[in-house]
PDB file of C-alpha atoms in Angstrom:
ATOM      1  CA  MET A   1       1.001  79.458 -81.736  1.00  0.00           C
ATOM      2  CA  ALA A   2      -0.393  81.080 -78.611  1.00  0.00           C
ATOM      3  CA  ALA A   3      -2.676  84.088 -78.909  1.00  0.00           C
ATOM      4  CA  GLU A   4      -1.872  87.345 -77.155  1.00  0.00           C
ATOM      5  CA  LEU A   5      -2.829  87.200 -73.488  1.00  0.00           C
ATOM      6  CA  ASN A   6      -6.044  88.954 -72.538  1.00  0.00           C
ATOM      7  CA  ALA A   7      -4.599  91.048 -69.711  1.00  0.00           C
ATOM      8  CA  ASN A   8      -7.877  92.807 -68.842  1.00  0.00           C
ATOM      9  CA  PRO A   9     -10.633  90.228 -68.396  1.00  0.00           C
ATOM     10  CA  PRO A  10     -13.847  91.690 -66.905  1.00  0.00           C
ATOM     11  CA  SER A  11     -14.354  88.654 -64.623  1.00  0.00           C
ATOM     12  CA  SER A  12     -13.540  84.959 -64.182  1.00  0.00           C
ATOM     13  CA  LEU A  13     -15.374  81.838 -65.281  1.00  0.00           C
ATOM     14  CA  GLY A  14     -15.266  79.526 -62.274  1.00  0.00           C
ATOM     15  CA  VAL A  15     -14.907  75.783 -62.841  1.00  0.00           C
ATOM     16  CA  ASP A  16     -15.746  73.245 -60.140  1.00  0.00           C
ATOM     17  CA  LEU A  17     -14.313  69.773 -60.800  1.00  0.00           C
ATOM     18  CA  GLY A  18     -16.097  66.858 -59.189  1.00  0.00           C
ATOM     19  CA  ILE A  19     -17.091  63.210 -59.371  1.00  0.00           C
ATOM     20  CA  VAL A  20     -20.845  63.163 -60.060  1.00  0.00           C
ATOM     21  CA  ASN A  21     -20.436  66.209 -62.284  1.00  0.00           C
ATOM     22  CA  VAL A  22     -17.020  66.172 -63.918  1.00  0.00           C
ATOM     23  CA  ALA A  23     -17.077  69.960 -64.348  1.00  0.00           C
ATOM     24  CA  VAL A  24     -19.604  72.675 -63.526  1.00  0.00           C
ATOM     25  CA  THR A  25     -19.023  76.289 -64.564  1.00  0.00           C
ATOM     26  CA  SER A  26     -20.291  79.449 -62.902  1.00  0.00           C
ATOM     27  CA  ASP A  27     -22.397  80.014 -66.036  1.00  0.00           C
ATOM     28  CA  GLY A  28     -24.374  76.915 -65.126  1.00  0.00           C
ATOM     29  CA  ALA A  29     -22.902  74.563 -67.734  1.00  0.00           C
ATOM     30  CA  ARG A  30     -22.850  71.074 -66.263  1.00  0.00           C
ATOM     31  CA  HIS A  31     -20.691  68.319 -67.707  1.00  0.00           C
ATOM     32  CA  CYS A  32     -22.230  65.270 -66.053  1.00  0.00           C
ATOM     33  CA  GLY A  33     -20.219  62.222 -65.186  1.00  0.00           C
ATOM     34  CA  ARG A  34     -22.837  59.615 -64.198  1.00  0.00           C
ATOM     35  CA  LYS A  35     -22.803  57.831 -67.561  1.00  0.00           C
ATOM     36  CA  THR A  36     -19.019  58.110 -67.771  1.00  0.00           C
ATOM     37  CA  ASN A  37     -18.558  56.838 -64.227  1.00  0.00           C
ATOM     38  CA  ARG A  38     -20.789  53.828 -64.926  1.00  0.00           C
ATOM     39  CA  ARG A  39     -18.644  53.064 -67.964  1.00  0.00           C
ATOM     40  CA  HIS A  40     -15.489  53.393 -65.855  1.00  0.00           C
ATOM     41  CA  GLU A  41     -16.946  50.969 -63.313  1.00  0.00           C
ATOM     42  CA  HIS A  42     -17.749  48.508 -66.089  1.00  0.00           C
ATOM     43  CA  ASP A  43     -14.195  48.794 -67.461  1.00  0.00           C
ATOM     44  CA  ARG A  44     -12.698  48.302 -63.996  1.00  0.00           C
ATOM     45  CA  THR A  45     -14.749  45.120 -63.594  1.00  0.00           C
ATOM     46  CA  LEU A  46     -13.579  43.799 -66.961  1.00  0.00           C
ATOM     47  CA  ARG A  47      -9.983  44.648 -66.106  1.00  0.00           C
ATOM     48  CA  ALA A  48     -10.147  43.026 -62.675  1.00  0.00           C
ATOM     49  CA  LYS A  49     -11.289  39.610 -63.956  1.00  0.00           C
ATOM     50  CA  PRO A  50      -8.228  38.822 -66.115  1.00  0.00           C
ATOM     51  CA  GLN A  51      -5.912  40.389 -63.520  1.00  0.00           C
ATOM     52  CA  LYS A  52      -7.009  37.750 -61.008  1.00  0.00           C
ATOM     53  CA  LYS A  53      -5.985  34.953 -63.379  1.00  0.00           C
ATOM     54  CA  ASN A  54      -2.446  36.352 -63.610  1.00  0.00           C
ATOM     55  CA  THR A  55      -1.676  34.654 -66.948  1.00  0.00           C
ATOM     56  CA  LYS A  56       0.044  36.325 -69.901  1.00  0.00           C
ATOM     57  CA  SER A  57      -3.136  36.409 -71.977  1.00  0.00           C
ATOM     58  CA  ALA A  58      -5.101  37.736 -69.004  1.00  0.00           C
ATOM     59  CA  LYS A  59      -2.539  40.475 -68.455  1.00  0.00           C
ATOM     60  CA  ARG A  60      -2.780  41.453 -72.139  1.00  0.00           C
ATOM     61  CA  ARG A  61      -6.572  41.740 -71.851  1.00  0.00           C
ATOM     62  CA  ALA A  62      -6.276  43.809 -68.673  1.00  0.00           C
ATOM     63  CA  LYS A  63      -3.823  46.118 -70.425  1.00  0.00           C
ATOM     64  CA  LYS A  64      -6.202  46.415 -73.381  1.00  0.00           C
ATOM     65  CA  TYR A  65      -9.105  47.389 -71.107  1.00  0.00           C
ATOM     66  CA  ALA A  66      -6.935  49.921 -69.243  1.00  0.00           C
ATOM     67  CA  GLY A  67      -5.801  51.497 -72.518  1.00  0.00           C
ATOM     68  CA  ARG A  68      -9.360  51.755 -73.780  1.00  0.00           C
ATOM     69  CA  GLU A  69     -10.479  53.427 -70.565  1.00  0.00           C
ATOM     70  CA  ALA A  70      -7.574  55.900 -70.688  1.00  0.00           C
ATOM     71  CA  ARG A  71      -8.335  56.843 -74.311  1.00  0.00           C
ATOM     72  CA  ARG A  72     -12.023  57.366 -73.551  1.00  0.00           C
ATOM     73  CA  THR A  73     -11.255  59.541 -70.547  1.00  0.00           C
ATOM     74  CA  LYS A  74      -8.728  61.586 -72.514  1.00  0.00           C
ATOM     75  CA  ASP A  75     -11.258  62.201 -75.272  1.00  0.00           C
ATOM     76  CA  ILE A  76     -13.896  63.327 -72.764  1.00  0.00           C
ATOM     77  CA  ASN A  77     -11.426  65.654 -71.033  1.00  0.00           C
ATOM     78  CA  HIS A  78     -10.446  67.167 -74.386  1.00  0.00           C
ATOM     79  CA  LYS A  79     -14.090  67.883 -75.239  1.00  0.00           C
ATOM     80  CA  ILE A  80     -14.902  69.374 -71.831  1.00  0.00           C
ATOM     81  CA  SER A  81     -11.799  71.587 -71.759  1.00  0.00           C
ATOM     82  CA  LYS A  82     -12.482  72.778 -75.323  1.00  0.00           C
ATOM     83  CA  ARG A  83     -16.009  73.906 -74.416  1.00  0.00           C
ATOM     84  CA  ILE A  84     -14.910  75.656 -71.227  1.00  0.00           C
ATOM     85  CA  VAL A  85     -12.074  77.560 -72.899  1.00  0.00           C
ATOM     86  CA  ALA A  86     -14.250  78.478 -75.894  1.00  0.00           C
ATOM     87  CA  GLU A  87     -16.852  80.040 -73.584  1.00  0.00           C
ATOM     88  CA  ALA A  88     -14.227  81.998 -71.650  1.00  0.00           C
ATOM     89  CA  GLU A  89     -12.655  83.202 -74.890  1.00  0.00           C
ATOM     90  CA  ARG A  90     -16.039  84.188 -76.362  1.00  0.00           C
ATOM     91  CA  THR A  91     -16.862  86.330 -73.331  1.00  0.00           C
ATOM     92  CA  ALA A  92     -13.289  87.659 -72.885  1.00  0.00           C
ATOM     93  CA  ARG A  93     -13.109  86.281 -69.339  1.00  0.00           C
ATOM     94  CA  GLY A  94     -10.379  84.503 -67.443  1.00  0.00           C
ATOM     95  CA  ILE A  95     -10.756  81.003 -66.000  1.00  0.00           C
ATOM     96  CA  ALA A  96     -10.558  80.162 -62.303  1.00  0.00           C
ATOM     97  CA  LEU A  97      -9.734  76.625 -61.169  1.00  0.00           C
ATOM     98  CA  GLU A  98      -9.236  75.068 -57.762  1.00  0.00           C
ATOM     99  CA  ASP A  99      -5.693  74.096 -56.859  1.00  0.00           C
ATOM    100  CA  LEU A 100      -6.389  70.369 -56.496  1.00  0.00           C
ATOM    101  CA  THR A 101      -2.886  69.343 -55.463  1.00  0.00           C
ATOM    102  CA  GLY A 102      -3.309  66.519 -52.978  1.00  0.00           C
ATOM    103  CA  ILE A 103      -7.050  66.044 -53.615  1.00  0.00           C
ATOM    104  CA  ARG A 104      -6.680  62.251 -53.383  1.00  0.00           C
ATOM    105  CA  GLN A 105      -5.210  62.573 -49.902  1.00  0.00           C
ATOM    106  CA  ARG A 106      -7.725  65.187 -48.702  1.00  0.00           C
ATOM    107  CA  ALA A 107     -10.964  63.779 -50.078  1.00  0.00           C
ATOM    108  CA  ARG A 108     -13.273  61.986 -47.637  1.00  0.00           C
ATOM    109  CA  LEU A 109     -15.442  59.776 -49.793  1.00  0.00           C
ATOM    110  CA  ARG A 110     -17.332  56.511 -49.751  1.00  0.00           C
ATOM    111  CA  LYS A 111     -15.479  53.516 -51.187  1.00  0.00           C
ATOM    112  CA  PRO A 112     -17.168  53.585 -54.657  1.00  0.00           C
ATOM    113  CA  GLN A 113     -16.438  57.317 -54.967  1.00  0.00           C
ATOM    114  CA  ARG A 114     -12.810  56.773 -53.925  1.00  0.00           C
ATOM    115  CA  ALA A 115     -12.391  54.329 -56.799  1.00  0.00           C
ATOM    116  CA  THR A 116     -13.836  56.901 -59.207  1.00  0.00           C
ATOM    117  CA  LEU A 117     -11.641  59.659 -57.794  1.00  0.00           C
ATOM    118  CA  HIS A 118      -8.469  57.638 -58.248  1.00  0.00           C
ATOM    119  CA  SER A 119      -9.387  56.593 -61.789  1.00  0.00           C
ATOM    120  CA  TRP A 120     -10.493  59.981 -63.098  1.00  0.00           C
ATOM    121  CA  PRO A 121      -7.498  62.177 -64.076  1.00  0.00           C
ATOM    122  CA  PHE A 122      -8.501  65.560 -62.684  1.00  0.00           C
ATOM    123  CA  ALA A 123      -4.955  66.754 -63.288  1.00  0.00           C
ATOM    124  CA  GLN A 124      -5.304  65.876 -66.967  1.00  0.00           C
ATOM    125  CA  LEU A 125      -8.535  67.853 -67.325  1.00  0.00           C
ATOM    126  CA  GLY A 126      -6.976  70.828 -65.556  1.00  0.00           C
ATOM    127  CA  ALA A 127      -3.887  70.601 -67.757  1.00  0.00           C
ATOM    128  CA  PHE A 128      -6.018  70.461 -70.914  1.00  0.00           C
ATOM    129  CA  ILE A 129      -7.926  73.563 -69.808  1.00  0.00           C
ATOM    130  CA  ALA A 130      -4.678  75.418 -69.035  1.00  0.00           C
ATOM    131  CA  TYR A 131      -3.065  74.386 -72.339  1.00  0.00           C
ATOM    132  CA  LYS A 132      -6.048  75.378 -74.473  1.00  0.00           C
ATOM    133  CA  ALA A 133      -6.496  78.597 -72.516  1.00  0.00           C
ATOM    134  CA  LYS A 134      -2.880  79.574 -73.082  1.00  0.00           C
ATOM    135  CA  LYS A 135      -3.237  78.991 -76.828  1.00  0.00           C
ATOM    136  CA  ALA A 136      -6.379  81.142 -76.838  1.00  0.00           C
ATOM    137  CA  GLY A 137      -4.862  83.929 -74.717  1.00  0.00           C
ATOM    138  CA  VAL A 138      -7.254  83.247 -71.844  1.00  0.00           C
ATOM    139  CA  PRO A 139      -5.766  83.886 -68.377  1.00  0.00           C
ATOM    140  CA  VAL A 140      -5.998  81.061 -65.828  1.00  0.00           C
ATOM    141  CA  VAL A 141      -5.694  81.428 -62.050  1.00  0.00           C
ATOM    142  CA  TYR A 142      -5.683  78.755 -59.350  1.00  0.00           C
ATOM    143  CA  VAL A 143      -7.454  79.339 -56.034  1.00  0.00           C
ATOM    144  CA  ASP A 144      -7.417  77.744 -52.598  1.00  0.00           C
ATOM    145  CA  PRO A 145     -10.153  75.068 -52.641  1.00  0.00           C
ATOM    146  CA  ALA A 146     -10.751  75.229 -48.877  1.00  0.00           C
ATOM    147  CA  TYR A 147     -14.450  75.540 -47.997  1.00  0.00           C
ATOM    148  CA  THR A 148     -15.627  76.325 -51.543  1.00  0.00           C
ATOM    149  CA  SER A 149     -18.333  73.683 -51.041  1.00  0.00           C
ATOM    150  CA  GLN A 150     -19.402  75.063 -47.642  1.00  0.00           C
ATOM    151  CA  GLU A 151     -19.294  78.792 -48.441  1.00  0.00           C
ATOM    152  CA  CYS A 152     -22.421  80.648 -49.520  1.00  0.00           C
ATOM    153  CA  SER A 153     -21.746  82.428 -52.810  1.00  0.00           C
ATOM    154  CA  GLN A 154     -24.264  85.122 -51.842  1.00  0.00           C
ATOM    155  CA  CYS A 155     -23.424  86.092 -48.242  1.00  0.00           C
ATOM    156  CA  HIS A 156     -20.125  84.119 -47.922  1.00  0.00           C
ATOM    157  CA  HIS A 157     -21.185  82.465 -44.670  1.00  0.00           C
ATOM    158  CA  ILE A 158     -19.197  79.245 -44.192  1.00  0.00           C
ATOM    159  CA  GLU A 159     -20.690  76.295 -42.355  1.00  0.00           C
ATOM    160  CA  ARG A 160     -20.595  72.523 -42.852  1.00  0.00           C
ATOM    161  CA  GLY A 161     -24.365  72.412 -42.424  1.00  0.00           C
ATOM    162  CA  ASN A 162     -24.760  74.551 -45.540  1.00  0.00           C
ATOM    163  CA  ARG A 163     -24.213  71.360 -47.569  1.00  0.00           C
ATOM    164  CA  PRO A 164     -27.013  69.018 -46.415  1.00  0.00           C
ATOM    165  CA  SER A 165     -26.486  66.642 -49.348  1.00  0.00           C
ATOM    166  CA  GLN A 166     -24.179  65.938 -52.283  1.00  0.00           C
ATOM    167  CA  ALA A 167     -26.278  67.984 -54.696  1.00  0.00           C
ATOM    168  CA  ARG A 168     -27.938  70.620 -52.515  1.00  0.00           C
ATOM    169  CA  PHE A 169     -26.561  73.806 -50.975  1.00  0.00           C
ATOM    170  CA  ALA A 170     -28.735  75.680 -48.483  1.00  0.00           C
ATOM    171  CA  CYS A 171     -27.203  78.574 -46.549  1.00  0.00           C
ATOM    172  CA  ARG A 172     -28.130  78.530 -42.873  1.00  0.00           C
ATOM    173  CA  SER A 173     -27.455  82.246 -42.605  1.00  0.00           C
ATOM    174  CA  CYS A 174     -29.241  83.930 -45.527  1.00  0.00           C
ATOM    175  CA  GLY A 175     -31.383  81.036 -46.792  1.00  0.00           C
ATOM    176  CA  PHE A 176     -29.882  80.960 -50.296  1.00  0.00           C
ATOM    177  CA  VAL A 177     -30.504  77.618 -52.044  1.00  0.00           C
ATOM    178  CA  GLU A 178     -28.584  76.399 -55.087  1.00  0.00           C
ATOM    179  CA  HIS A 179     -27.177  73.274 -56.692  1.00  0.00           C
ATOM    180  CA  ALA A 180     -24.065  72.546 -54.605  1.00  0.00           C
ATOM    181  CA  ASP A 181     -21.602  72.358 -57.511  1.00  0.00           C
ATOM    182  CA  LEU A 182     -22.935  75.545 -59.084  1.00  0.00           C
ATOM    183  CA  ASN A 183     -22.598  77.362 -55.768  1.00  0.00           C
ATOM    184  CA  SER A 184     -18.993  76.132 -55.503  1.00  0.00           C
ATOM    185  CA  SER A 185     -18.222  77.309 -59.034  1.00  0.00           C
ATOM    186  CA  HIS A 186     -19.462  80.806 -58.126  1.00  0.00           C
ATOM    187  CA  ASN A 187     -17.103  80.826 -55.128  1.00  0.00           C
ATOM    188  CA  ILE A 188     -14.220  79.705 -57.341  1.00  0.00           C
ATOM    189  CA  ALA A 189     -15.047  82.432 -59.872  1.00  0.00           C
ATOM    190  CA  HIS A 190     -15.088  85.073 -57.129  1.00  0.00           C
ATOM    191  CA  ARG A 191     -11.806  83.895 -55.605  1.00  0.00           C
ATOM    192  CA  GLY A 192     -10.218  83.722 -59.041  1.00  0.00           C
ATOM    193  CA  TRP A 193     -11.261  87.240 -59.902  1.00  0.00           C
ATOM    194  CA  MET A 194      -9.993  88.602 -56.588  1.00  0.00           C
ATOM    195  CA  ALA A 195      -6.671  86.781 -57.064  1.00  0.00           C
ATOM    196  CA  TRP A 196      -6.348  88.228 -60.559  1.00  0.00           C
ATOM    197  CA  VAL A 197      -7.110  91.787 -59.416  1.00  0.00           C
ATOM    198  CA  CYS A 198      -4.691  91.562 -56.488  1.00  0.00           C
ATOM    199  CA  GLY A 199      -2.024  90.053 -58.730  1.00  0.00           C
ATOM    200  CA  THR A 200      -2.256  92.725 -61.397  1.00  0.00           C
ATOM    201  CA  GLN A 201      -1.890  95.454 -58.781  1.00  0.00           C
ATOM    202  CA  SER A 202       1.555  94.326 -57.719  1.00  0.00           C
ATOM    203  CA  THR A 203       2.982  91.984 -60.371  1.00  0.00           C
ATOM    204  CA  ALA A 204       2.905  91.345 -64.093  1.00  0.00           C
ATOM    205  CA  PRO A 205      -0.154  89.291 -65.099  1.00  0.00           C
ATOM    206  CA  GLU A 206       2.036  86.438 -66.391  1.00  0.00           C
ATOM    207  CA  LEU A 207       3.103  85.640 -62.847  1.00  0.00           C
ATOM    208  CA  THR A 208      -0.421  84.532 -61.956  1.00  0.00           C
ATOM    209  CA  LEU A 209      -0.730  82.201 -64.908  1.00  0.00           C
ATOM    210  CA  LEU A 210       0.163  78.576 -65.371  1.00  0.00           C
ATOM    211  CA  ALA A 211       3.472  78.459 -67.196  1.00  0.00           C
TER     212      ALA A 211
END
């Protein structure tokens, strides 16, 4: 049974979903994916070997490996979403997520990262967060992901050069330096809060939530 919706959150908890870090929140919580990604790579290698043989027994082994990988990923996504929703509920905040529709088509990544992107179910993690949030009465909003990684969360200057590396953000305008994913999560939190405020001014809060 779903809890009553918290219609007056004081702010939003921003969540940045990524590859190296599966999820980073604007509170600084980092759910790292390096160990998980290495395990995924190992599973993909095991699955690829029997697939090449193309025999019935090989296909059964490949299916077994794929099922094991899917169960492990699902378990990890459940744990991450549970922690994120619990923190939002504890602090009476809403949750802001990027609208990642079409991320596989938009992402420009190196070949190893593309394999990770296609194997990691971002949609599943987002769905788990939304489902658990709804049960807890935590509002969820989705924001435009454009330039969240290039925008300074302090002065809001946007420039590609602000992201000199995968992990580092350094604003060329105000000099602010932060971990890149944490900076993005702050931008997502800000956009989510603004979307919530604008939505509640003109429509019922339910219209801004995931059904």
